[in-house]
Amino acid sequence: MPILEVEHIQKYFDRTEVLKDISFSLEKGQVLSIIGSSGSGKTTLLRCLNFLERPDKGIIRVKGETLFDAGDPATQQEAEIRKKRLHFGLVFQSFHLFPQYTALGNVMLAKELLAKGQPGYDARKKQAHKEIEEQAKELLQQMGLSDRMENYPHQLSGGQCQRVAIARALALQPDILCFDEPTSALDPELTGEVLKVMRELAEQNTTMVIVTHEMAFARDVASQVIFMDDGHILEQGDPRQVFENPKEERTRQFLSRFTQG
């Protein structure tokens, strides 16, 4: 059974259809790279997966459970949507770290807020805090930031901030980790830091959906690639097929910009 199933997603902004009958599936441990020109619908698709936008039509399933069905109002209650977002972790283009918290505090915050809402939290508050702190430290160490845990965002480089954001997304142990062009705001040297971490996550069989303009990364790391154009999935397949033998002329035109010279 696929870990993620997306069926016939459509999304409108006013009268403009920005996602047109989007369907795909993803197996546990796979990496899906979504490529395409600006305005093709990539980020909107990612936001629909995380319920930051609500599809107008279609179904989203995770591990066989229907999280969203545009035809079933019961799946669209706000309280339920908040719970369902926990299946997904999202790393944005911009880091969106809280400036008043250290790197460690940023990674711990969401899980501590979630723990406070659990029955019996007050009785085990200290133990829960200790466990969350230990997990956050492990994640920051995994990101290569063991010496930056007590630094505030303004004391970190862009690449370091983005690695904190990845650790924060992993802290809630999502089924699927999503990235929205995570290196677009970084210079080339810092981009390499973040891509290295993402490669390591892929090697650890982390299930990921990545909107990216890093074509070499998409080709070398992804299990499958989707090329979007004007709200459609125009081409879909394994990286070798899409990059070396694209079926569609529009795909060839897009990729030619990255293979010339």
C-alpha positions as protocol buffer text, in pm:
chain_id: "A"
residue {
  index: 1
  type: MET
  ca { x: 0 y: 0 z: 0 }
}
residue {
  index: 2
  type: PRO
  ca { x: 140 y: 343 z: -92 }
}
residue {
  index: 3
  type: ILE
  ca { x: 211 y: 577 z: 197 }
}
residue {
  index: 4
  type: LEU
  ca { x: 61 y: 869 z: 0 }
}
residue {
  index: 5
  type: GLU
  ca { x: -218 y: 864 z: -257 }
}
residue {
  index: 6
  type: VAL
  ca { x: -338 y: 1179 z: -432 }
}
residue {
  index: 7
  type: GLU
  ca { x: -640 y: 1141 z: -658 }
}
residue {
  index: 8
  type: HIS
  ca { x: -783 y: 1395 z: -904 }
}
residue {
  index: 9
  type: ILE
  ca { x: -690 y: 1709 z: -709 }
}
residue {
  index: 10
  type: GLN
  ca { x: -824 y: 2035 z: -848 }
}
residue {
  index: 11
  type: LYS
  ca { x: -773 y: 2379 z: -700 }
}
residue {
  index: 12
  type: TYR
  ca { x: -915 y: 2714 z: -804 }
}
residue {
  index: 13
  type: PHE
  ca { x: -825 y: 3066 z: -700 }
}
residue {
  index: 14
  type: ASP
  ca { x: -1134 y: 3265 z: -793 }
}
residue {
  index: 15
  type: ARG
  ca { x: -1203 y: 3143 z: -1147 }
}
residue {
  index: 16
  type: THR
  ca { x: -846 y: 3041 z: -1224 }
}
residue {
  index: 17
  type: GLU
  ca { x: -781 y: 2667 z: -1213 }
}
residue {
  index: 18
  type: VAL
  ca { x: -426 y: 2625 z: -1079 }
}
residue {
  index: 19
  type: LEU
  ca { x: -428 y: 2247 z: -1023 }
}
residue {
  index: 20
  type: LYS
  ca { x: -589 y: 2035 z: -1293 }
}
residue {
  index: 21
  type: ASP
  ca { x: -671 y: 1673 z: -1209 }
}
residue {
  index: 22
  type: ILE
  ca { x: -349 y: 1591 z: -1020 }
}
residue {
  index: 23
  type: SER
  ca { x: -300 y: 1222 z: -931 }
}
residue {
  index: 24
  type: PHE
  ca { x: 7 y: 1031 z: -808 }
}
residue {
  index: 25
  type: SER
  ca { x: 117 y: 792 z: -536 }
}
residue {
  index: 26
  type: LEU
  ca { x: 433 y: 751 z: -329 }
}
residue {
  index: 27
  type: GLU
  ca { x: 573 y: 447 z: -152 }
}
residue {
  index: 28
  type: LYS
  ca { x: 726 y: 460 z: 195 }
}
residue {
  index: 29
  type: GLY
  ca { x: 1092 y: 561 z: 180 }
}
residue {
  index: 30
  type: GLN
  ca { x: 1067 y: 712 z: -168 }
}
residue {
  index: 31
  type: VAL
  ca { x: 1168 y: 1064 z: -265 }
}
residue {
  index: 32
  type: LEU
  ca { x: 944 y: 1252 z: -509 }
}
residue {
  index: 33
  type: SER
  ca { x: 1087 y: 1560 z: -678 }
}
residue {
  index: 34
  type: ILE
  ca { x: 841 y: 1803 z: -836 }
}
residue {
  index: 35
  type: ILE
  ca { x: 994 y: 2028 z: -1102 }
}
residue {
  index: 36
  type: GLY
  ca { x: 858 y: 2288 z: -1341 }
}
residue {
  index: 37
  type: SER
  ca { x: 855 y: 2656 z: -1421 }
}
residue {
  index: 38
  type: SER
  ca { x: 736 y: 2922 z: -1178 }
}
residue {
  index: 39
  type: GLY
  ca { x: 357 y: 2938 z: -1179 }
}
residue {
  index: 40
  type: SER
  ca { x: 310 y: 2576 z: -1283 }
}
residue {
  index: 41
  type: GLY
  ca { x: 131 y: 2485 z: -958 }
}
residue {
  index: 42
  type: LYS
  ca { x: 412 y: 2311 z: -768 }
}
residue {
  index: 43
  type: THR
  ca { x: 388 y: 2509 z: -444 }
}
residue {
  index: 44
  type: THR
  ca { x: 7 y: 2509 z: -449 }
}
residue {
  index: 45
  type: LEU
  ca { x: 15 y: 2128 z: -472 }
}
residue {
  index: 46
  type: LEU
  ca { x: 249 y: 2110 z: -175 }
}
residue {
  index: 47
  type: ARG
  ca { x: 26 y: 2346 z: 24 }
}
residue {
  index: 48
  type: CYS
  ca { x: -275 y: 2128 z: -55 }
}
residue {
  index: 49
  type: LEU
  ca { x: -91 y: 1822 z: 76 }
}
residue {
  index: 50
  type: ASN
  ca { x: -32 y: 2008 z: 402 }
}
residue {
  index: 51
  type: PHE
  ca { x: -388 y: 2150 z: 410 }
}
residue {
  index: 52
  type: LEU
  ca { x: -261 y: 2506 z: 403 }
}
residue {
  index: 53
  type: GLU
  ca { x: -490 y: 2521 z: 102 }
}
residue {
  index: 54
  type: ARG
  ca { x: -806 y: 2311 z: 62 }
}
residue {
  index: 55
  type: PRO
  ca { x: -850 y: 2135 z: -272 }
}
residue {
  index: 56
  type: ASP
  ca { x: -1181 y: 2202 z: -447 }
}
residue {
  index: 57
  type: LYS
  ca { x: -1195 y: 1847 z: -577 }
}
residue {
  index: 58
  type: GLY
  ca { x: -1007 y: 1527 z: -506 }
}
residue {
  index: 59
  type: ILE
  ca { x: -890 y: 1290 z: -235 }
}
residue {
  index: 60
  type: ILE
  ca { x: -572 y: 1267 z: -24 }
}
residue {
  index: 61
  type: ARG
  ca { x: -489 y: 943 z: 159 }
}
residue {
  index: 62
  type: VAL
  ca { x: -199 y: 859 z: 390 }
}
residue {
  index: 63
  type: LYS
  ca { x: -132 y: 495 z: 480 }
}
residue {
  index: 64
  type: GLY
  ca { x: -474 y: 401 z: 347 }
}
residue {
  index: 65
  type: GLU
  ca { x: -662 y: 656 z: 560 }
}
residue {
  index: 66
  type: THR
  ca { x: -863 y: 920 z: 377 }
}
residue {
  index: 67
  type: LEU
  ca { x: -742 y: 1249 z: 522 }
}
residue {
  index: 68
  type: PHE
  ca { x: -931 y: 1470 z: 281 }
}
residue {
  index: 69
  type: ASP
  ca { x: -1218 y: 1413 z: 40 }
}
residue {
  index: 70
  type: ALA
  ca { x: -1357 y: 1726 z: -122 }
}
residue {
  index: 71
  type: GLY
  ca { x: -1692 y: 1549 z: -150 }
}
residue {
  index: 72
  type: ASP
  ca { x: -1709 y: 1459 z: 220 }
}
residue {
  index: 73
  type: PRO
  ca { x: -1754 y: 1752 z: 462 }
}
residue {
  index: 74
  type: ALA
  ca { x: -1666 y: 1525 z: 756 }
}
residue {
  index: 75
  type: THR
  ca { x: -1303 y: 1523 z: 640 }
}
residue {
  index: 76
  type: GLN
  ca { x: -1287 y: 1903 z: 630 }
}
residue {
  index: 77
  type: GLN
  ca { x: -1355 y: 2000 z: 992 }
}
residue {
  index: 78
  type: GLU
  ca { x: -1084 y: 2239 z: 1115 }
}
residue {
  index: 79
  type: ALA
  ca { x: -1008 y: 2038 z: 1431 }
}
residue {
  index: 80
  type: GLU
  ca { x: -957 y: 1725 z: 1221 }
}
residue {
  index: 81
  type: ILE
  ca { x: -747 y: 1909 z: 964 }
}
residue {
  index: 82
  type: ARG
  ca { x: -510 y: 2027 z: 1239 }
}
residue {
  index: 83
  type: LYS
  ca { x: -455 y: 1666 z: 1346 }
}
residue {
  index: 84
  type: LYS
  ca { x: -409 y: 1548 z: 989 }
}
residue {
  index: 85
  type: ARG
  ca { x: -135 y: 1806 z: 927 }
}
residue {
  index: 86
  type: LEU
  ca { x: 79 y: 1605 z: 1171 }
}
residue {
  index: 87
  type: HIS
  ca { x: 123 y: 1342 z: 899 }
}
residue {
  index: 88
  type: PHE
  ca { x: 329 y: 1599 z: 707 }
}
residue {
  index: 89
  type: GLY
  ca { x: 631 y: 1807 z: 795 }
}
residue {
  index: 90
  type: LEU
  ca { x: 692 y: 2116 z: 585 }
}
residue {
  index: 91
  type: VAL
  ca { x: 1014 y: 2309 z: 526 }
}
residue {
  index: 92
  type: PHE
  ca { x: 949 y: 2643 z: 358 }
}
residue {
  index: 93
  type: GLN
  ca { x: 1162 y: 2855 z: 124 }
}
residue {
  index: 94
  type: SER
  ca { x: 1212 y: 3100 z: 408 }
}
residue {
  index: 95
  type: PHE
  ca { x: 1307 y: 2956 z: 743 }
}
residue {
  index: 96
  type: HIS
  ca { x: 1023 y: 3103 z: 953 }
}
residue {
  index: 97
  type: LEU
  ca { x: 1215 y: 3045 z: 1275 }
}
residue {
  index: 98
  type: PHE
  ca { x: 1094 y: 3226 z: 1585 }
}
residue {
  index: 99
  type: PRO
  ca { x: 1357 y: 3495 z: 1654 }
}
residue {
  index: 100
  type: GLN
  ca { x: 1295 y: 3492 z: 2031 }
}
residue {
  index: 101
  type: TYR
  ca { x: 1388 y: 3123 z: 2063 }
}
residue {
  index: 102
  type: THR
  ca { x: 1724 y: 2952 z: 2031 }
}
residue {
  index: 103
  type: ALA
  ca { x: 1781 y: 2682 z: 1770 }
}
residue {
  index: 104
  type: LEU
  ca { x: 1700 y: 2425 z: 2039 }
}
residue {
  index: 105
  type: GLY
  ca { x: 1389 y: 2614 z: 2146 }
}
residue {
  index: 106
  type: ASN
  ca { x: 1263 y: 2635 z: 1788 }
}
residue {
  index: 107
  type: VAL
  ca { x: 1294 y: 2259 z: 1743 }
}
residue {
  index: 108
  type: MET
  ca { x: 1126 y: 2183 z: 2077 }
}
residue {
  index: 109
  type: LEU
  ca { x: 840 y: 2432 z: 2056 }
}
residue {
  index: 110
  type: ALA
  ca { x: 581 y: 2247 z: 1845 }
}
residue {
  index: 111
  type: LYS
  ca { x: 622 y: 1919 z: 2027 }
}
residue {
  index: 112
  type: GLU
  ca { x: 596 y: 2088 z: 2366 }
}
residue {
  index: 113
  type: LEU
  ca { x: 276 y: 2263 z: 2262 }
}
residue {
  index: 114
  type: LEU
  ca { x: 138 y: 1933 z: 2138 }
}
residue {
  index: 115
  type: ALA
  ca { x: 236 y: 1756 z: 2460 }
}
residue {
  index: 116
  type: LYS
  ca { x: 57 y: 2017 z: 2671 }
}
residue {
  index: 117
  type: GLY
  ca { x: -268 y: 1918 z: 2510 }
}
residue {
  index: 118
  type: GLN
  ca { x: -232 y: 1553 z: 2607 }
}
residue {
  index: 119
  type: PRO
  ca { x: -411 y: 1402 z: 2912 }
}
residue {
  index: 120
  type: GLY
  ca { x: -188 y: 1371 z: 3217 }
}
residue {
  index: 121
  type: TYR
  ca { x: 68 y: 1621 z: 3092 }
}
residue {
  index: 122
  type: ASP
  ca { x: 90 y: 1814 z: 3420 }
}
residue {
  index: 123
  type: ALA
  ca { x: 182 y: 1500 z: 3614 }
}
residue {
  index: 124
  type: ARG
  ca { x: 479 y: 1426 z: 3388 }
}
residue {
  index: 125
  type: LYS
  ca { x: 569 y: 1775 z: 3272 }
}
residue {
  index: 126
  type: LYS
  ca { x: 937 y: 1759 z: 3371 }
}
residue {
  index: 127
  type: GLN
  ca { x: 988 y: 1416 z: 3218 }
}
residue {
  index: 128
  type: ALA
  ca { x: 811 y: 1517 z: 2899 }
}
residue {
  index: 129
  type: HIS
  ca { x: 1025 y: 1830 z: 2871 }
}
residue {
  index: 130
  type: LYS
  ca { x: 1341 y: 1625 z: 2919 }
}
residue {
  index: 131
  type: GLU
  ca { x: 1242 y: 1375 z: 2652 }
}
residue {
  index: 132
  type: ILE
  ca { x: 1152 y: 1648 z: 2403 }
}
residue {
  index: 133
  type: GLU
  ca { x: 1479 y: 1830 z: 2472 }
}
residue {
  index: 134
  type: GLU
  ca { x: 1685 y: 1512 z: 2423 }
}
residue {
  index: 135
  type: GLN
  ca { x: 1512 y: 1440 z: 2093 }
}
residue {
  index: 136
  type: ALA
  ca { x: 1564 y: 1798 z: 1973 }
}
residue {
  index: 137
  type: LYS
  ca { x: 1935 y: 1781 z: 2060 }
}
residue {
  index: 138
  type: GLU
  ca { x: 1968 y: 1456 z: 1866 }
}
residue {
  index: 139
  type: LEU
  ca { x: 1804 y: 1612 z: 1563 }
}
residue {
  index: 140
  type: LEU
  ca { x: 2026 y: 1921 z: 1575 }
}
residue {
  index: 141
  type: GLN
  ca { x: 2330 y: 1697 z: 1608 }
}
residue {
  index: 142
  type: GLN
  ca { x: 2208 y: 1506 z: 1302 }
}
residue {
  index: 143
  type: MET
  ca { x: 2190 y: 1839 z: 1118 }
}
residue {
  index: 144
  type: GLY
  ca { x: 2551 y: 1916 z: 1213 }
}
residue {
  index: 145
  type: LEU
  ca { x: 2447 y: 2188 z: 1458 }
}
residue {
  index: 146
  type: SER
  ca { x: 2552 y: 2046 z: 1794 }
}
residue {
  index: 147
  type: ASP
  ca { x: 2760 y: 2360 z: 1858 }
}
residue {
  index: 148
  type: ARG
  ca { x: 2479 y: 2599 z: 1760 }
}
residue {
  index: 149
  type: MET
  ca { x: 2194 y: 2480 z: 1982 }
}
residue {
  index: 150
  type: GLU
  ca { x: 2193 y: 2789 z: 2205 }
}
residue {
  index: 151
  type: ASN
  ca { x: 2230 y: 3035 z: 1919 }
}
residue {
  index: 152
  type: TYR
  ca { x: 1939 y: 3254 z: 1813 }
}
residue {
  index: 153
  type: PRO
  ca { x: 1838 y: 3274 z: 1445 }
}
residue {
  index: 154
  type: HIS
  ca { x: 2014 y: 3609 z: 1392 }
}
residue {
  index: 155
  type: GLN
  ca { x: 2338 y: 3440 z: 1502 }
}
residue {
  index: 156
  type: LEU
  ca { x: 2307 y: 3165 z: 1238 }
}
residue {
  index: 157
  type: SER
  ca { x: 2379 y: 3159 z: 866 }
}
residue {
  index: 158
  type: GLY
  ca { x: 2098 y: 3098 z: 619 }
}
residue {
  index: 159
  type: GLY
  ca { x: 2207 y: 2738 z: 571 }
}
residue {
  index: 160
  type: GLN
  ca { x: 2217 y: 2680 z: 945 }
}
residue {
  index: 161
  type: CYS
  ca { x: 1870 y: 2833 z: 985 }
}
residue {
  index: 162
  type: GLN
  ca { x: 1733 y: 2605 z: 715 }
}
residue {
  index: 163
  type: ARG
  ca { x: 1887 y: 2301 z: 887 }
}
residue {
  index: 164
  type: VAL
  ca { x: 1716 y: 2409 z: 1211 }
}
residue {
  index: 165
  type: ALA
  ca { x: 1392 y: 2428 z: 1014 }
}
residue {
  index: 166
  type: ILE
  ca { x: 1446 y: 2072 z: 887 }
}
residue {
  index: 167
  type: ALA
  ca { x: 1510 y: 1950 z: 1242 }
}
residue {
  index: 168
  type: ARG
  ca { x: 1192 y: 2127 z: 1355 }
}
residue {
  index: 169
  type: ALA
  ca { x: 990 y: 1956 z: 1081 }
}
residue {
  index: 170
  type: LEU
  ca { x: 1133 y: 1616 z: 1181 }
}
residue {
  index: 171
  type: ALA
  ca { x: 1061 y: 1670 z: 1551 }
}
residue {
  index: 172
  type: LEU
  ca { x: 695 y: 1571 z: 1516 }
}
residue {
  index: 173
  type: GLN
  ca { x: 800 y: 1251 z: 1335 }
}
residue {
  index: 174
  type: PRO
  ca { x: 585 y: 1306 z: 1026 }
}
residue {
  index: 175
  type: ASP
  ca { x: 508 y: 1027 z: 782 }
}
residue {
  index: 176
  type: ILE
  ca { x: 608 y: 1250 z: 491 }
}
residue {
  index: 177
  type: LEU
  ca { x: 856 y: 1538 z: 491 }
}
residue {
  index: 178
  type: CYS
  ca { x: 782 y: 1813 z: 237 }
}
residue {
  index: 179
  type: PHE
  ca { x: 1019 y: 2080 z: 108 }
}
residue {
  index: 180
  type: ASP
  ca { x: 918 y: 2391 z: -85 }
}
residue {
  index: 181
  type: GLU
  ca { x: 1230 y: 2498 z: -274 }
}
residue {
  index: 182
  type: PRO
  ca { x: 1437 y: 2488 z: 47 }
}
residue {
  index: 183
  type: THR
  ca { x: 1754 y: 2629 z: -114 }
}
residue {
  index: 184
  type: SER
  ca { x: 1603 y: 2912 z: -319 }
}
residue {
  index: 185
  type: ALA
  ca { x: 1699 y: 3178 z: -62 }
}
residue {
  index: 186
  type: LEU
  ca { x: 2055 y: 3052 z: -15 }
}
residue {
  index: 187
  type: ASP
  ca { x: 2381 y: 3123 z: -193 }
}
residue {
  index: 188
  type: PRO
  ca { x: 2557 y: 2827 z: -362 }
}
residue {
  index: 189
  type: GLU
  ca { x: 2786 y: 2741 z: -69 }
}
residue {
  index: 190
  type: LEU
  ca { x: 2500 y: 2731 z: 181 }
}
residue {
  index: 191
  type: THR
  ca { x: 2282 y: 2543 z: -69 }
}
residue {
  index: 192
  type: GLY
  ca { x: 2534 y: 2260 z: -56 }
}
residue {
  index: 193
  type: GLU
  ca { x: 2496 y: 2234 z: 323 }
}
residue {
  index: 194
  type: VAL
  ca { x: 2120 y: 2186 z: 299 }
}
residue {
  index: 195
  type: LEU
  ca { x: 2131 y: 1947 z: 2 }
}
residue {
  index: 196
  type: LYS
  ca { x: 2383 y: 1732 z: 191 }
}
residue {
  index: 197
  type: VAL
  ca { x: 2138 y: 1695 z: 479 }
}
residue {
  index: 198
  type: MET
  ca { x: 1856 y: 1611 z: 238 }
}
residue {
  index: 199
  type: ARG
  ca { x: 2069 y: 1347 z: 67 }
}
residue {
  index: 200
  type: GLU
  ca { x: 2140 y: 1191 z: 406 }
}
residue {
  index: 201
  type: LEU
  ca { x: 1768 y: 1186 z: 485 }
}
residue {
  index: 202
  type: ALA
  ca { x: 1702 y: 1012 z: 154 }
}
residue {
  index: 203
  type: GLU
  ca { x: 1969 y: 753 z: 236 }
}
residue {
  index: 204
  type: GLN
  ca { x: 1784 y: 690 z: 565 }
}
residue {
  index: 205
  type: ASN
  ca { x: 1466 y: 612 z: 364 }
}
residue {
  index: 206
  type: THR
  ca { x: 1284 y: 926 z: 477 }
}
residue {
  index: 207
  type: THR
  ca { x: 971 y: 967 z: 265 }
}
residue {
  index: 208
  type: MET
  ca { x: 995 y: 1310 z: 103 }
}
residue {
  index: 209
  type: VAL
  ca { x: 812 y: 1532 z: -144 }
}
residue {
  index: 210
  type: ILE
  ca { x: 1044 y: 1805 z: -272 }
}
residue {
  index: 211
  type: VAL
  ca { x: 956 y: 2102 z: -487 }
}
residue {
  index: 212
  type: THR
  ca { x: 1294 y: 2204 z: -622 }
}
residue {
  index: 213
  type: HIS
  ca { x: 1480 y: 2392 z: -891 }
}
residue {
  index: 214
  type: GLU
  ca { x: 1797 y: 2193 z: -815 }
}
residue {
  index: 215
  type: MET
  ca { x: 1790 y: 1968 z: -1122 }
}
residue {
  index: 216
  type: ALA
  ca { x: 2103 y: 1769 z: -1038 }
}
residue {
  index: 217
  type: PHE
  ca { x: 1961 y: 1690 z: -696 }
}
residue {
  index: 218
  type: ALA
  ca { x: 1625 y: 1587 z: -842 }
}
residue {
  index: 219
  type: ARG
  ca { x: 1798 y: 1363 z: -1097 }
}
residue {
  index: 220
  type: ASP
  ca { x: 2042 y: 1199 z: -854 }
}
residue {
  index: 221
  type: VAL
  ca { x: 1837 y: 1163 z: -534 }
}
residue {
  index: 222
  type: ALA
  ca { x: 1472 y: 1125 z: -631 }
}
residue {
  index: 223
  type: SER
  ca { x: 1296 y: 791 z: -670 }
}
residue {
  index: 224
  type: GLN
  ca { x: 1049 y: 952 z: -907 }
}
residue {
  index: 225
  type: VAL
  ca { x: 1009 y: 1291 z: -1075 }
}
residue {
  index: 226
  type: ILE
  ca { x: 698 y: 1487 z: -1168 }
}
residue {
  index: 227
  type: PHE
  ca { x: 720 y: 1768 z: -1423 }
}
residue {
  index: 228
  type: MET
  ca { x: 434 y: 2017 z: -1388 }
}
residue {
  index: 229
  type: ASP
  ca { x: 325 y: 2267 z: -1648 }
}
residue {
  index: 230
  type: ASP
  ca { x: 24 y: 2500 z: -1632 }
}
residue {
  index: 231
  type: GLY
  ca { x: -134 y: 2310 z: -1343 }
}
residue {
  index: 232
  type: HIS
  ca { x: -100 y: 1966 z: -1504 }
}
residue {
  index: 233
  type: ILE
  ca { x: 134 y: 1676 z: -1441 }
}
residue {
  index: 234
  type: LEU
  ca { x: 278 y: 1674 z: -1790 }
}
residue {
  index: 235
  type: GLU
  ca { x: 535 y: 1401 z: -1730 }
}
residue {
  index: 236
  type: GLN
  ca { x: 602 y: 1153 z: -1453 }
}
residue {
  index: 237
  type: GLY
  ca { x: 851 y: 870 z: -1410 }
}
residue {
  index: 238
  type: ASP
  ca { x: 1185 y: 764 z: -1271 }
}
residue {
  index: 239
  type: PRO
  ca { x: 1458 y: 1031 z: -1291 }
}
residue {
  index: 240
  type: ARG
  ca { x: 1652 y: 861 z: -1571 }
}
residue {
  index: 241
  type: GLN
  ca { x: 1346 y: 844 z: -1795 }
}
residue {
  index: 242
  type: VAL
  ca { x: 1234 y: 1202 z: -1729 }
}
residue {
  index: 243
  type: PHE
  ca { x: 1579 y: 1361 z: -1754 }
}
residue {
  index: 244
  type: GLU
  ca { x: 1739 y: 1149 z: -2026 }
}
residue {
  index: 245
  type: ASN
  ca { x: 1443 y: 1051 z: -2241 }
}
residue {
  index: 246
  type: PRO
  ca { x: 1149 y: 1285 z: -2177 }
}
residue {
  index: 247
  type: LYS
  ca { x: 837 y: 1201 z: -2374 }
}
residue {
  index: 248
  type: GLU
  ca { x: 696 y: 1552 z: -2399 }
}
residue {
  index: 249
  type: GLU
  ca { x: 841 y: 1839 z: -2601 }
}
residue {
  index: 250
  type: ARG
  ca { x: 760 y: 2085 z: -2320 }
}
residue {
  index: 251
  type: THR
  ca { x: 966 y: 1875 z: -2078 }
}
residue {
  index: 252
  type: ARG
  ca { x: 1258 y: 1874 z: -2321 }
}
residue {
  index: 253
  type: GLN
  ca { x: 1236 y: 2251 z: -2355 }
}
residue {
  index: 254
  type: PHE
  ca { x: 1235 y: 2300 z: -1978 }
}
residue {
  index: 255
  type: LEU
  ca { x: 1525 y: 2064 z: -1912 }
}
residue {
  index: 256
  type: SER
  ca { x: 1735 y: 2201 z: -2199 }
}
residue {
  index: 257
  type: ARG
  ca { x: 1805 y: 2513 z: -1991 }
}
residue {
  index: 258
  type: PHE
  ca { x: 1980 y: 2295 z: -1734 }
}
residue {
  index: 259
  type: THR
  ca { x: 2179 y: 2075 z: -1971 }
}
residue {
  index: 260
  type: GLN
  ca { x: 2324 y: 2334 z: -2203 }
}
residue {
  index: 261
  type: GLY
  ca { x: 2681 y: 2450 z: -2151 }
}
